[in-house]
Structure formats: structure tokens, C-alpha cells
Coordinates of C-alpha atoms in Angstrom, one line a residue:
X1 CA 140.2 93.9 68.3
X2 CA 141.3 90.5 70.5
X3 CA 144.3 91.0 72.1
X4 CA 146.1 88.1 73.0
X5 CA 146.4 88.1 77.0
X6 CA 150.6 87.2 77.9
X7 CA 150.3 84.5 81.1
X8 CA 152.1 86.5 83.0
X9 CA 150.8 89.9 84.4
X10 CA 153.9 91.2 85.7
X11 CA 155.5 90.6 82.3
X12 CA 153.1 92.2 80.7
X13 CA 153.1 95.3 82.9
X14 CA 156.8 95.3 82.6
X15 CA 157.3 95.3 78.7
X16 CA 154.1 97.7 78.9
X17 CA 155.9 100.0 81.1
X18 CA 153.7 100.3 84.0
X19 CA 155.6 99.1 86.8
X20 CA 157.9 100.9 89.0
X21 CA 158.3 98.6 91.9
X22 CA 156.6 96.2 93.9
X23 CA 157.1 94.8 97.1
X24 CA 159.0 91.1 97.6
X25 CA 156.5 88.3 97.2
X26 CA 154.1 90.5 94.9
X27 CA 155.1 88.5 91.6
X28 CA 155.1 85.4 92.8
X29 CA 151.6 85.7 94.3
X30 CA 150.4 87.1 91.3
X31 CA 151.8 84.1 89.3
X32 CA 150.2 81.5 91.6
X33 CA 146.8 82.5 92.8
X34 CA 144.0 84.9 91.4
X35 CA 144.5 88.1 93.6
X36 CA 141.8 91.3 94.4
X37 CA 143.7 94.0 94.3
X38 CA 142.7 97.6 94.3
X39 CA 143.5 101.4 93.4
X40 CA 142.0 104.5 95.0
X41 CA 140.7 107.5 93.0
X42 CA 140.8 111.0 94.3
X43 CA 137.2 112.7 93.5
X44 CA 138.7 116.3 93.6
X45 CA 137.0 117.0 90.4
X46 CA 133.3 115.0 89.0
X47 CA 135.8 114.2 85.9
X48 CA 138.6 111.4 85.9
X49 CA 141.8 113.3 83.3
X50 CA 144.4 111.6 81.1
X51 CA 146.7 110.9 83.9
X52 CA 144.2 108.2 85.4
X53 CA 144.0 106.8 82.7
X54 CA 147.6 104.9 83.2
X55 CA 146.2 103.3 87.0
X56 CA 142.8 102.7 85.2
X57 CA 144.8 100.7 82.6
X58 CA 146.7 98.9 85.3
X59 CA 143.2 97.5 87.0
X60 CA 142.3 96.8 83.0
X61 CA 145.2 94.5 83.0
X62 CA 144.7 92.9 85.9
X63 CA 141.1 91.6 85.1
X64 CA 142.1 90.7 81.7
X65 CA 144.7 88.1 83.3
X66 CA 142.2 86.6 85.6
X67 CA 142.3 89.2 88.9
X68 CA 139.7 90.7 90.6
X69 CA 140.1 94.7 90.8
X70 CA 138.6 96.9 92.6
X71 CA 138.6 100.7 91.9
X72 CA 138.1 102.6 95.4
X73 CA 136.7 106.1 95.1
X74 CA 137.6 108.1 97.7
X75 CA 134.9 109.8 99.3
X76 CA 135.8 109.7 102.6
X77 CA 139.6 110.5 102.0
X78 CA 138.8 113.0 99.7
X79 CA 137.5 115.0 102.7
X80 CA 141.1 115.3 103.9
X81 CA 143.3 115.2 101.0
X82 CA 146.1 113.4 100.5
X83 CA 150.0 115.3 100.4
X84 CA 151.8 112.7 98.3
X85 CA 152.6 114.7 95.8
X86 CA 151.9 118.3 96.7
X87 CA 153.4 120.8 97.9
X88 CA 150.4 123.0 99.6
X89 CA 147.1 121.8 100.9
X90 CA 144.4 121.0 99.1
X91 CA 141.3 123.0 99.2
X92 CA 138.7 120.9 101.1
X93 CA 135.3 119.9 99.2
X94 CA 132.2 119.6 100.9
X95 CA 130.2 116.2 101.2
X96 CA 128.1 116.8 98.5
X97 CA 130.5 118.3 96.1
X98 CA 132.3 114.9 96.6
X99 CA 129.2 113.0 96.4
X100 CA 128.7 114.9 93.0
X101 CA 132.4 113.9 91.6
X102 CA 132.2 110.3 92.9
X103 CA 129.4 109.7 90.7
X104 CA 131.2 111.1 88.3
X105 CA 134.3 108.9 88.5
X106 CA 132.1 105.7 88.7
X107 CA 130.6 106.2 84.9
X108 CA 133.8 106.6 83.5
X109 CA 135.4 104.1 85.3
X110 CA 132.6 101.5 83.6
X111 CA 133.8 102.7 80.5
X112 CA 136.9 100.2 81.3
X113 CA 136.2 97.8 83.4
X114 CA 133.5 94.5 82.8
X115 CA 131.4 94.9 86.1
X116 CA 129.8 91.5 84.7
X117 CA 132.3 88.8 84.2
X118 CA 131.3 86.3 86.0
X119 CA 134.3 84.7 87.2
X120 CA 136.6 87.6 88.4
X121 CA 133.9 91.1 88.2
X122 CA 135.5 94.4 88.7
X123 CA 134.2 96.3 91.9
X124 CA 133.3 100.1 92.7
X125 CA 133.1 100.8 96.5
X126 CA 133.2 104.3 98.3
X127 CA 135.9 104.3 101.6
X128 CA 133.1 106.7 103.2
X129 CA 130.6 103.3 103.6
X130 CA 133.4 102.3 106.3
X131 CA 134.8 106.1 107.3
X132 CA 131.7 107.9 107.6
X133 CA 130.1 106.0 110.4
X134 CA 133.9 105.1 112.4
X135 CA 134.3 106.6 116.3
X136 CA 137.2 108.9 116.3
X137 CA 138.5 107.5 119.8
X138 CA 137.7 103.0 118.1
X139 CA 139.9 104.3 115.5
X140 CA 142.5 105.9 117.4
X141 CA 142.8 102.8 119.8
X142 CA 142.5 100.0 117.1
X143 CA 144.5 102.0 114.1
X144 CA 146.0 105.0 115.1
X145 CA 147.8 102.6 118.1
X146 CA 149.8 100.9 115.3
X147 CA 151.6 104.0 113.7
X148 CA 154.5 105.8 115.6
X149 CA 154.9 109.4 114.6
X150 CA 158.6 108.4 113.9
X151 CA 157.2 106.0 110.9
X152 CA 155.2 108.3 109.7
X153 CA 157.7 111.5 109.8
X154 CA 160.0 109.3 107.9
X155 CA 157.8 108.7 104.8
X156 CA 158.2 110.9 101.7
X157 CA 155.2 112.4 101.3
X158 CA 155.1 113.7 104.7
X159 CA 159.1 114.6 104.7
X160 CA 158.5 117.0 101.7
X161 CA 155.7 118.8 103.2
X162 CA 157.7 119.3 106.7
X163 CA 160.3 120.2 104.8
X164 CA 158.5 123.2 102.7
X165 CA 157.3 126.4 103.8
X166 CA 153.6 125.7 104.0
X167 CA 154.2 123.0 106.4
X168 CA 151.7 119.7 107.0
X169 CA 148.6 119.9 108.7
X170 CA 146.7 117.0 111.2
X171 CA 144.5 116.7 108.9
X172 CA 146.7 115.4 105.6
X173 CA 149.0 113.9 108.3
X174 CA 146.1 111.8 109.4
X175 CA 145.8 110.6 105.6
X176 CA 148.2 107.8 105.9
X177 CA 146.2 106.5 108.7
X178 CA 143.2 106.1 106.5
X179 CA 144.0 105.5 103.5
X180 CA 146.3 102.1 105.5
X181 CA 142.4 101.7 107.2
X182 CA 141.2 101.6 103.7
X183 CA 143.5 98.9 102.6
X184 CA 142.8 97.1 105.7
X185 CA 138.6 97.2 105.4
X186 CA 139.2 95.8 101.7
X187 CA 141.3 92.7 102.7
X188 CA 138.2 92.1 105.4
X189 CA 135.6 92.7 103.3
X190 CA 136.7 91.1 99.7
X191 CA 140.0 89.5 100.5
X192 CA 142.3 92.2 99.3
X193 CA 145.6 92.1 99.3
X194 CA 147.2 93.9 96.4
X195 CA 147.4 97.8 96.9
X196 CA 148.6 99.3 93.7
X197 CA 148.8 103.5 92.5
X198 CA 151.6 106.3 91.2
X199 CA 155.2 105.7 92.8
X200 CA 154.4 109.0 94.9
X201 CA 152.0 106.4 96.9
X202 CA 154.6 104.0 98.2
X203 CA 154.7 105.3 101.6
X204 CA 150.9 105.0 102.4
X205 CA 151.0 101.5 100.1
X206 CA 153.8 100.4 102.5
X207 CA 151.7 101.6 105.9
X208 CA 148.4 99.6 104.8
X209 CA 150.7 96.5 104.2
X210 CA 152.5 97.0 107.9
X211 CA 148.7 97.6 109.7
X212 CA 147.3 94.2 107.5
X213 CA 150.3 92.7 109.3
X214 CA 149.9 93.8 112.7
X215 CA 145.7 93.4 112.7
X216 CA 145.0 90.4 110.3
X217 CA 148.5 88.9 110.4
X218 CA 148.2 88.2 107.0
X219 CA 150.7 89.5 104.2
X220 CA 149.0 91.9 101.1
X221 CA 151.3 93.7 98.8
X222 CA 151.8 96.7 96.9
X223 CA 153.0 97.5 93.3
X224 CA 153.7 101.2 91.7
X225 CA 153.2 102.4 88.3
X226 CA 155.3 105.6 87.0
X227 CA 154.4 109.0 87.3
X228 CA 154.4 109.9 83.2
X229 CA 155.8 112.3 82.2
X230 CA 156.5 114.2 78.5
X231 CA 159.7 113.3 76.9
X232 CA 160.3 116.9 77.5
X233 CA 160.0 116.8 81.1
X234 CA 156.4 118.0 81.3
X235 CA 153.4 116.8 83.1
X236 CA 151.3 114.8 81.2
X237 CA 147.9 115.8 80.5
X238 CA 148.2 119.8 80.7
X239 CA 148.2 121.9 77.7
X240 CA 148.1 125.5 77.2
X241 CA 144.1 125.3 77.4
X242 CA 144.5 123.2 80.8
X243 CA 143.9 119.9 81.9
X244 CA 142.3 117.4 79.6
X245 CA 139.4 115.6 81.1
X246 CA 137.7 112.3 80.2
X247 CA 134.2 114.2 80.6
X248 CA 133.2 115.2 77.3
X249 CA 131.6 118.3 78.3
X250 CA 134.9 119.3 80.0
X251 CA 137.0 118.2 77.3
X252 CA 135.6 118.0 73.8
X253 CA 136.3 114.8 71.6
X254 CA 137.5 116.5 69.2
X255 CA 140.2 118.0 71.7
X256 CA 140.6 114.7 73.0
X257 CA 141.6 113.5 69.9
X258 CA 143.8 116.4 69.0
X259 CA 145.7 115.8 72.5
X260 CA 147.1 112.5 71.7
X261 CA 147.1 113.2 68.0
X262 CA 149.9 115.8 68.6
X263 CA 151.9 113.6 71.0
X264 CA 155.7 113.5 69.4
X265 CA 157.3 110.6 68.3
X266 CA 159.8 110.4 71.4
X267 CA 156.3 109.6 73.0
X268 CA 153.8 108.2 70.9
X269 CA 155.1 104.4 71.3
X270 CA 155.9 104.5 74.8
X271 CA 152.4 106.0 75.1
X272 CA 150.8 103.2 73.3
X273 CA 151.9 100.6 75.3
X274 CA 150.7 102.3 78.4
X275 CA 147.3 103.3 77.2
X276 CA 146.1 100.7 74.7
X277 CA 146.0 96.9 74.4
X278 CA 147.6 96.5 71.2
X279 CA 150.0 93.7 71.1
X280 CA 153.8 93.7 70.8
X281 CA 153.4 92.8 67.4
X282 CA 151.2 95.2 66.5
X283 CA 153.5 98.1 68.9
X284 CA 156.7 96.6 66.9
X285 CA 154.7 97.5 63.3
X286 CA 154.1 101.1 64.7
X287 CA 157.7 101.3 66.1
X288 CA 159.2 100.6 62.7
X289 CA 156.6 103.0 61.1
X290 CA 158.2 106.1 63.5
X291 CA 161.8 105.1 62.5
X292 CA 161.0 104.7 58.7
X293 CA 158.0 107.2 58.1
X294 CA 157.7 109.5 60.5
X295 CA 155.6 111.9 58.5
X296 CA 152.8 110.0 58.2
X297 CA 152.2 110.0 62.2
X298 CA 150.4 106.5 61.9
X299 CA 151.8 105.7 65.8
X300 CA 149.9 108.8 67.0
X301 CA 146.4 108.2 64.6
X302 CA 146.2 104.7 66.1
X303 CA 147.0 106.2 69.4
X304 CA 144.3 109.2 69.1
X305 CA 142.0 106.5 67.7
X306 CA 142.5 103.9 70.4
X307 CA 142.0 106.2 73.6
X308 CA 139.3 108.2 72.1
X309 CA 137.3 105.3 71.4
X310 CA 137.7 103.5 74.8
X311 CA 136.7 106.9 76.6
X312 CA 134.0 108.4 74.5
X313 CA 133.1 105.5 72.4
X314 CA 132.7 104.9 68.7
X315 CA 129.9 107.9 68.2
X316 CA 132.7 109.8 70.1
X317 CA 135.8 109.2 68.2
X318 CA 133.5 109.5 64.9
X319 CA 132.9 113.6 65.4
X320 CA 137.0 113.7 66.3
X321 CA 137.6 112.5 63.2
X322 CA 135.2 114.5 61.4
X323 CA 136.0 117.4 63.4
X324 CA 139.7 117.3 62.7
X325 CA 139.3 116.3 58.5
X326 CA 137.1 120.0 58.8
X327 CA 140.0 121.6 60.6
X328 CA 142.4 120.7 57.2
X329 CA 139.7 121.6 55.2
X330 CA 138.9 118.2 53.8
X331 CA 135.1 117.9 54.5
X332 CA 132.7 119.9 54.4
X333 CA 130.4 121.4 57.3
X334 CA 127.3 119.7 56.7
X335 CA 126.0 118.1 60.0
X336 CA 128.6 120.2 62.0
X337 CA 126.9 122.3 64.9
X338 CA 127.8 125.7 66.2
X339 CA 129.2 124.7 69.3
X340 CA 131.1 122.5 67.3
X341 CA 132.8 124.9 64.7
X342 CA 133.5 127.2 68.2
X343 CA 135.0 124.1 69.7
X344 CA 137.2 123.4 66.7
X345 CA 138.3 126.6 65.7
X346 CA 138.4 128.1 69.4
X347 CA 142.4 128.9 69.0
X348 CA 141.8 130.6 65.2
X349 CA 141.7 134.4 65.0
X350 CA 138.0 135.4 64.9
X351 CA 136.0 138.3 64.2
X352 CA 132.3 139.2 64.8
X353 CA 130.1 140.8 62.1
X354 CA 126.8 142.4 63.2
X355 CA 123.6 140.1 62.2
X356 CA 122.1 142.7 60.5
X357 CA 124.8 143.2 58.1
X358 CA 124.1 140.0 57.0
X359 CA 120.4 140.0 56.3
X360 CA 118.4 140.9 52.7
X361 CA 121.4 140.3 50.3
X362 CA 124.4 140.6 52.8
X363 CA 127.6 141.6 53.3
X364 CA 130.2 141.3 50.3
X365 CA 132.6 138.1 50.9
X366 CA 135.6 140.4 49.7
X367 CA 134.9 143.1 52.4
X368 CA 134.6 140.2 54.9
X369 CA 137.7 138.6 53.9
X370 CA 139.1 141.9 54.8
X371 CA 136.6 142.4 57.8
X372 CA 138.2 139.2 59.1
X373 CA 141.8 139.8 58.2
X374 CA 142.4 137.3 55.4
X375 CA 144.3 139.9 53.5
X376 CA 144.6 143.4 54.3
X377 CA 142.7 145.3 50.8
X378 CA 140.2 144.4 48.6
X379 CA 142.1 144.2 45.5
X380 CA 144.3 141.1 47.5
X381 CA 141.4 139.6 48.4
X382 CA 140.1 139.5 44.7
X383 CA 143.0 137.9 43.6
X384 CA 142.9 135.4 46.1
X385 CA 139.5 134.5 45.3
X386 CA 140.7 134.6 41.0
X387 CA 143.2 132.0 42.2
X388 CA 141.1 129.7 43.8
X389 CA 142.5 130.0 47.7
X390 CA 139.4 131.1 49.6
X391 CA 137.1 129.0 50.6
X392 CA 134.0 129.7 52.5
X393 CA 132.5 126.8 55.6
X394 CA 134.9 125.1 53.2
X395 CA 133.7 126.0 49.6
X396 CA 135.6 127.4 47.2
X397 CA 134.7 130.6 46.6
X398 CA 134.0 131.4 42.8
X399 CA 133.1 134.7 42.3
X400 CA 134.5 138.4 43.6
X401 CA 131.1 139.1 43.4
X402 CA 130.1 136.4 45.8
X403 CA 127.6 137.5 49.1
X404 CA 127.3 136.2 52.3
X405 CA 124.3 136.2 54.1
X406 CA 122.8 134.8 57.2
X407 CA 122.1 131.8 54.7
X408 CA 125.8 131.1 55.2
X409 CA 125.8 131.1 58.9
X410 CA 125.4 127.7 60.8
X411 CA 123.1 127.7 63.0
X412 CA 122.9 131.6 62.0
X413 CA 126.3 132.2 64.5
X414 CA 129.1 131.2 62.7
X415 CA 130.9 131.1 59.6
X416 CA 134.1 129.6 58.4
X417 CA 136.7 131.5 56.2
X418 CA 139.8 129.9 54.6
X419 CA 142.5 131.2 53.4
X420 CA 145.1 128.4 51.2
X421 CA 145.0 125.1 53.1
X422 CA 145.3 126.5 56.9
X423 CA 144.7 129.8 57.2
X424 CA 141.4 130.2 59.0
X425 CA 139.1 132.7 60.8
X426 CA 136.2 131.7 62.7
X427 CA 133.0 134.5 61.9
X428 CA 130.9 135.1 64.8
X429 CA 127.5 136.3 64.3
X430 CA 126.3 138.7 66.5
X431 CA 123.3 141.1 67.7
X432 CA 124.0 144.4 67.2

């Protein structure tokens, strides 16, 4: 859908939500001259997660109101780790572990941003083309000269660390230093001079802004976005299952889907603003829809429906859909794959019945109602099937006399009971 872009970036990152601060002179250069700016990616994992995607819609903004971005995966900080934000050290990745997960990052990434537009292209550059090949003592005389420990002990992210019981180490306290380096080599190499990232980056923002200064004397800025969290108080983007990923394999669609599905309506607005480019008007409509008819969760469907398709694409959010209209029992499972079913129904009691008990005529679907649990005798399971409430890989089942055989299994591993509308149990086939 075209989105009408506002003129103003900063006025659309502020009704949006997505700015925190920024430093004096930052709007007004942004209102007067097309601007490269960048943000830095931490390749700790080979998968970007849902709280990236907030910066990542920051850099989406600023291309779609005539910027230049430039996303900067960090493959030569991410051999150091960063301690904004964390209270312990990170464990260190070797070279091509990060090599592995900055490949990653850069699909995903394209998933977002037009690497083609001819008049303002998005970029994807790697810090360790400038950090591999730097002389400890050049950058200790040229960059490391410009820093006095004082500064440095006075910024947040180090303050924490000194202050906890794990302490710093040289190697995160040298991170400021580089990732200031990084902002520097940008600005040389493609004119940079907008640093932007999560509030907890300020400090090192701040420190690549005073070296720019003090080596180029030239002025570059810096502008934060919030750290989101739930309206409970709770990290966005864990659940009980873990971290959700924008990598398919780590996260399913489906699950995807089901993440921001579920968000509560203290959320689901403020959370469309941030993560899609619907317009006011559009935001307003959904609003009034929370207030008036909450049931109907139309804020969070058009939010599940919005993400999903910018991350895993149309054939993506298609299987979500279908996934989650089979999870309420309102399709049926033709075209659905094992892995699928398992994927779906992961978090619904399960039981496993031998393969063999369901070969030559199989395995009575009243003893595996109670195999499964459904109902604890026979006789209730009879009467549930003589009143219409079980329902097998989402058919009604007809008969008490009804068998299931390995006919019944997808793929020959699973089958689907149903009990009502949402009772469920997932059947696993299995080798004796």
C-alpha cells in the first residue's frame, strides 16, 4: 500500500514514536540537506530478532524521506562486544562464526531497504574492511590520543559495568574507541554524519561525534530511538519459548505471526506506529477500533499481517494464516506438512502411539481419544463423538465405530485430535 511520506522526518519519527533524543543541530540538518546517516548491527547471532526491527524501521524512514542510510554490520566490533546495556561480558565469537552471522544479517536487512534507488541507495558495509587491517600502535596515536580515561569512565555504559560485580574488561572498554573509529571511517568514506541506535548508545554516539570534531573538524550528529519495552514492563521480543528471530528456520512464520497476534491492546497501536508504515489516518481507524471493539483484535491482525509480510514475505505470511485458521479448527489440513502440524501444535498435550498399532485396520479412534486424554473412558468418549465434538486432522468424527490408521497420519507422523472448538492433542507416530 502507498504511504504518503510527511516532509518532515523528525516529525514523522516523533508522532511514530521512535525518537528519544537527538543532539542540537540534528533537526535542522535533517530539514535542510539530504544526510547519510547510519546504524550498527551487532552479529552475535546469523539472525537479526524483533527488537531490530525498531532501528531497521528508523533507516526505512530515513530513505523513504530522501536520506541515504547505511546499515553497518559489525564484524569487527563484534569481536569485542559492546557493554551498553549489559551487565556481564559477552562471550566472544570467532571470525568465522561472525562472518557466518554477518551474512546473515545482510539478507534480512534487504528485506527492508531499496539497495537500488537511484538517487539516495541504502548501503551494507562491514567495520572489519577498515578494523581488520588497522596497526594497534596508528590507532593508538591517531584515535586512542583523543579520549581521556576520565571521558570515558564518565559515560553510562562504562559506569554500570565499573559499578557491578563482574567489573569491565580492556577489551569492552576499548569499544567506545572503535565503534567512535567507525563513525569517523563513515563520514570519510561516504560523507556520514548522522549516527543513530537504542538510547543505551548515547555515550559511544556522543564519542564518534567529539573524535569527527577533533580529526575532520566537521560536525555529524546523533539521534536515539527508545529501548521498547511491553506495557507490562517486559522486554520485547522474548516469550516463554525464547527470543523471536526474523530467520524463518529459527522462528517459524506461523510463530511470527502468533507473536504480534497476541500483543495486548495497551500495545498493539503503539506497536503499529513503530513497526509498520501505515498512515495516521489509517493508525487513527485502528485506534478507534481498540476503544470501540476490542474483541475483534483488528489492531493486532493488521499488525501480525504487516510485519509478517515485510519479514518473510507474502508466501510467508500466507502459511501464518493458514497455520493459525488450523489452530481454531477452521481449515482443514490438506497441504499442511508434518513439521508444520509439530510447529503449530508444539505447546498442545501430545501423545505417541506405536506405528504398528496403526497399520491393517488400526487402532479404534475411541480408545485413542482416551490413549491421548481427550476424556478419561470410553463410554465419554462415545458420547462425545454422538454429540458431534470430536474432530479428527479437523473432521468431524461420525461414527463410534470410526478407525484410525496410518491412512490418517500426515506424512505417516502425526495426527490431529480435537476435542469442542480448542481442545487439542497432537498424535505422534512412532517406531516401536
Amino acid at each position: 500500500m502507498e504511504v504518503k511520506i510527511a516532509e518532515n522526518l523528525v516529525e514523522e519519527l516523533r508522532w511514530r514514536g521512535l525518537l528519544k533524543d537527538m543532539t542540537e543541530g540534528a533537526e535542522e540538518a535533517l530539514a535542510k540537506q539530504k544526510v547519510t546517516g547510519y546504524i550498527g548491527f551487532d552479529p552475535t547471532a546469523d539472525s537479526l530478532h524483533v527488537g531490530s526491527l525498531l532501528p531497521i524501521m528508523v533507516l526505512v524512514h530515513l530513505q523513504r524521506h530522501g536520506h541515504s542510510p547505511i546499515a553497518l554490520a559489525g564484524g569487527g566490533t563484534g569481536l569485542i562486544g559492546d557493554p551498553s546495556g549489559k551487565t556481564k561480558e559477552r562471550q566472544l565469537l570467532t571470525e568465522d562464526q561472525l562472518q557466518h552471522n554477518v551474512e546473515g544479517i545482510k539478507a534480512q536487512l534487504t528485506h527492508f531497504l531499496d539497495f537500488e534507488r537511484p538517487e539516495n541507495p541504502a548501503r551494507l558495509v562491514n567495520n572489519a574492511d577498515w578494523l581488520r587491517p588497522i596497526n594497534l600502535l596508528d590507532f593508538l596515536r591517531d584515535t586512542g590520543k583523543h579520549f581521556t580515561v576520565n571521558y570515558m569512565l564518565a559515560k553510562d555504559s562504562v559506569r554500570t559495568r565499573l559499578e557491578s560485580e563482574e567489573g569491565i574488561s580492556f577489551t569492552e572498554f576499548s569499544y567506545m574507541l572503535l565503534q567512535s573509529y567507525d563513525f569517523l571511517q563513515l563520514y570519510e568514506r561516504y560523507g556520514c554524519t548522522l549516527q543513530m541506535g537504542g538510547s543505551d548508545q548515547w555515550g559511544n554516539i556522543t564519542a564518534g561525534i567529539m573524535l569527527i570534531r577533533k580529526v575532520a573538524d566537521a560536525q555529524a550528529h546523533g539521534a536515539v530511538v527508545p529501548l521498547v519495552t511491553t506495557s507490562a514492563g517486559t522486554k520485547f521480543g522474548k516469550t516463554e519459548a525464547g527470543t523471536v528471530w526474523l530467520d524463518s528456520k529459527r522462528t517459524s512464520p506461523y510463530r511470527f505471526y502468533q507473536f504480534w497476534l497476541n500483543t495486548t491492546d495497551d500495545d498493539a497501536i503503539r506497536y503499529l506506529k513503530y513497526f509498520t508504515l501505515l498512515s495516521r489516518e489509517e493508525i487513527a481507524e485502528y485506534e478507534h477500533a481498540v476503544e470501540t471493539e476490542p474483541h475483534l483484535r483488528a489492531a493486532q491482525t493488521r499488525l501480525a499481517e504487516e510485519v509478517t509480510r515485510a519479514v518473510h514475505g507474502e508466501d510467508g505470511l500466507a502459511r501464518a494464516q493458514a497455520a493459525t485458521e488450523v489452530l481454531f479448527g477452521n481449515r482443514e489440513l490438506d497441504g499442511m506438512s508434518a513439521d508444520d502440524l509439530v510447529d503449530i501444535f508444539a505447546e498442545v498435550p501430545s501423545c505417541a502411539v506405536p506405528r504398528a498399532d496403526l497399520e491393517g485396520e488400526g487402532l479404534s479412534v475411541v480408545d485413542l481419544g482416551v490413549t491421548c486424554g481427550l476424556d478419561r473412558s470410553k463410554k465419554q468418549v462415545r458420547n462425545l463423538i454422538e454429540s458431534g465434538g470430536l474432530y479428527m486432522n479437523n473432521h468431524r468424527v461420525d461414527s463410534t465405530d470410526q478407525m484410525c490408521t496410518l491412512a490418517d497420519a500426515i506424512e505417516g507422523r502425526v495426527i490431529v485430535l480435537r476435542k469442542g472448538r480448542k481442545q487439542y492433542s497432537l498424535v505422534r507416530v512412532e517406531e516401536a
